[in-house]
Amino acid sequence: MGKSLFFLIIFFFSALSILGQEANLSAGNNSRYLEDQFYAGIAYNFLTDLPSDETIQRNLSYNIHFGFIKDIPINRKRNFGLGVGIGYDTNSYYSNIIATEINSAINYQLSVSSDSLNRSKFETHSIAFPLELRWRTSNAEDYKFWRIYAGVKAEYLFSRLSVARFNSQNENLKFTNNDISQWQYGLTLNFGYNTWNIHLYYSLAPLLKGSALLDNQAIKFRPLRVGVVFYIL
């Protein structure tokens, strides 16, 4: 993903936040106001628990996510509540692990020479189901407030790909990788003030199934995402 696309996404999310602020202002003295029901974010994927010292991340391992989350206040001040939602996530995890498929069997090996490998990644697209416990300092008139939203998120992966591109030969590998677990789940934490909010996610399960082996050892890395998230009404 190029820098121009990255800045375009940031501009788009900032525009969404401004629209959300205007919607909040138009709410006036509505005592039954709701907050932060649409979200969009971008993050960097760190791979933790890599299988060996020779396994490294390469390129920009990114996450993009957006969706709708139903705000459910549970106190009279409406500053404490629950959030239940649905959304879309796409993730790319770049490393020097090359996956190949031969006769329906998937094999994994390390590329130790950057001259031959251009890039190799696991790519996923999923439907996400976030559940949050929400606290904020908002009211019906003020759209600038602190928020802390902690919870869990489950993801159903409807697309699971391995992709490798090489420099020295006209060969590109791309196939559906069934070793990638179809269900992912983890802990989330979103916090901040007004427009800019920090987004954190830590997977509670490895990205790959236990059958995925590198040098006869299970590939057990877990994604850790760090980024920003924007909310609108």
Steps between C-alpha positions, in 0.01 A plus 500: 500500500663823385542815703248687283231244579588515869455879513179473295358260759598735785328790318188289446480399867553862611213609275276237657587631845408859401165377368441322828572815699249696292241226558559521875456879498166462320383263776448801729358414842389150406509316833506165322805568285727220381873515429762346272283261302714496183873439515793481261865438575843411370775317687837330469518124557789383716564125494579369847636153588689457174622141456874579479757780510527479121130576455452871440227739397534686171314782327191661656279247679176696520143475627198697379167464679162671502144425597197575715475449875173543688543731798301377804522741799426328832494797742299823518795722407547284186878510541536131584369215289552219256577484130404208273590521134591356163773612264761415239872441554782444253850404612835441334787334685833532316795282595775287348289186538412356159197271476467265202224256410587169332234232450274668759780493758628833630868535582683787671859613468707807577651728240838616632588695185310822429642493144263222391189582704316825431230447759308222669186539705194347657191701401158475662156656456244451772165589653565634850276484807618749768363508854603794721462635852487878453581796723516865390460857626240599241165677523233608251668835424875426510650297214857529636549245776725228638416138428626158607346203322626153597372170370542199278467442127434182305567480126373256239754484218325458165826543306832345606790542258873440478681718247868506397669709232856448380755731338714259302230301322160554348327306774228618733339264750143560619260245644235450767682395814278280714770490769389849600239457773156601374403649837721757672431665835678739731493787748441861394562837661407835343569820690557868435353847485286657226616406148815293552474176692749219554395153384656183648424136424672186622406160361432226754566226245774438240426616146582154359374158602725258684551303178704788350864404560829676433803272547270256684390768745152649519470858375330657801530873438219727616412844361534810716340807338580859588333785315231768504121484487244770417136511613189669369144507634 
